[in-house]
Amino acid sequence: MSIDIDIIKARAKNEYRLSKVRGEAMISVRIPGGILPAHLLTVARDIAETWGNGQIHLTTRQKLAMPGIRYEDIDNVNAALEPFLREIEIELCDVQVEDTKAGYLAIGGRNIVACQGNRICQKANTDTTGLSRRLENWSIPALIISKRSSLAARMIARRRQWPIWELLAWRKCASLPIAVSVAAPA
């Protein structure tokens, strides 16, 4: 059976990874800080059972990966990811997403990984999950931009908005490290 799909475009536009199995991909769901509302696990289960191979992989980078997604089901899976985009990216992380039914806008390199911080740990002094969610707002736009000049301009603009902590952000498309500032936790 021949499938008319540009998997390179689907991979570059969304959060899909090619699989060893011909005609299948894996979707990864970003969970900044590693904490998500419990009912979203049901959404992930439904996606894995309906369009995937019934398995969910908890990655070391605090993502949920659902393998076995057929290429022809990518549009359906993107629409089913709407609760993740709405509740995690928009409501928790304040990321601007234009179309929640279109899936993730870019293949997200690394998820922002964090311990549970002062939400659970007695010795922690920082809300690391909250910080990772604020950083998500910075990292998502950087993943969407492909031109060097646009990326540098976006990162510099972000630096002016968040003048407190300094981070070094290394990007494949930038030849030099760029210092980016983020707001201190409240």
CSV table of C-alpha atoms in Angstrom, one decimal, residues 17 20 22 29 35 44 46 59 64 67 84 95 98 102 114 116 118 121 131 134 141 149 151 159 161 165 172 179:
chain,number,residue,atom,x,y,z
A,17,ARG,CA,10.0,10.7,15.5
A,20,LYS,CA,12.1,1.4,12.7
A,22,ARG,CA,7.9,1.3,8.1
A,29,VAL,CA,4.4,15.0,24.6
A,35,ILE,CA,4.3,17.2,36.6
A,44,ALA,CA,-2.3,9.7,26.5
A,46,ASP,CA,-6.5,6.9,24.6
A,59,THR,CA,11.3,9.1,28.8
A,64,LEU,CA,5.4,10.8,27.4
A,67,PRO,CA,5.0,4.7,19.6
A,84,PHE,CA,-2.0,18.6,26.4
A,95,VAL,CA,3.0,29.6,25.6
A,98,GLU,CA,-2.5,29.6,17.7
A,102,ALA,CA,-2.6,21.3,14.8
A,114,ALA,CA,13.3,19.4,36.8
A,116,GLN,CA,9.9,18.4,42.2
A,118,ASN,CA,10.0,22.8,47.1
A,121,CYS,CA,11.3,18.1,49.0
A,131,LEU,CA,10.7,27.7,36.9
A,134,ARG,CA,8.4,29.7,32.8
A,141,PRO,CA,9.5,29.9,20.3
A,149,SER,CA,19.2,36.0,12.6
A,151,LEU,CA,16.6,33.2,16.6
A,159,ARG,CA,16.7,38.8,27.5
A,161,GLN,CA,12.1,41.1,29.2
A,165,TRP,CA,19.0,35.2,36.2
A,172,LYS,CA,22.7,24.2,17.0
A,179,ALA,CA,23.1,34.7,27.4
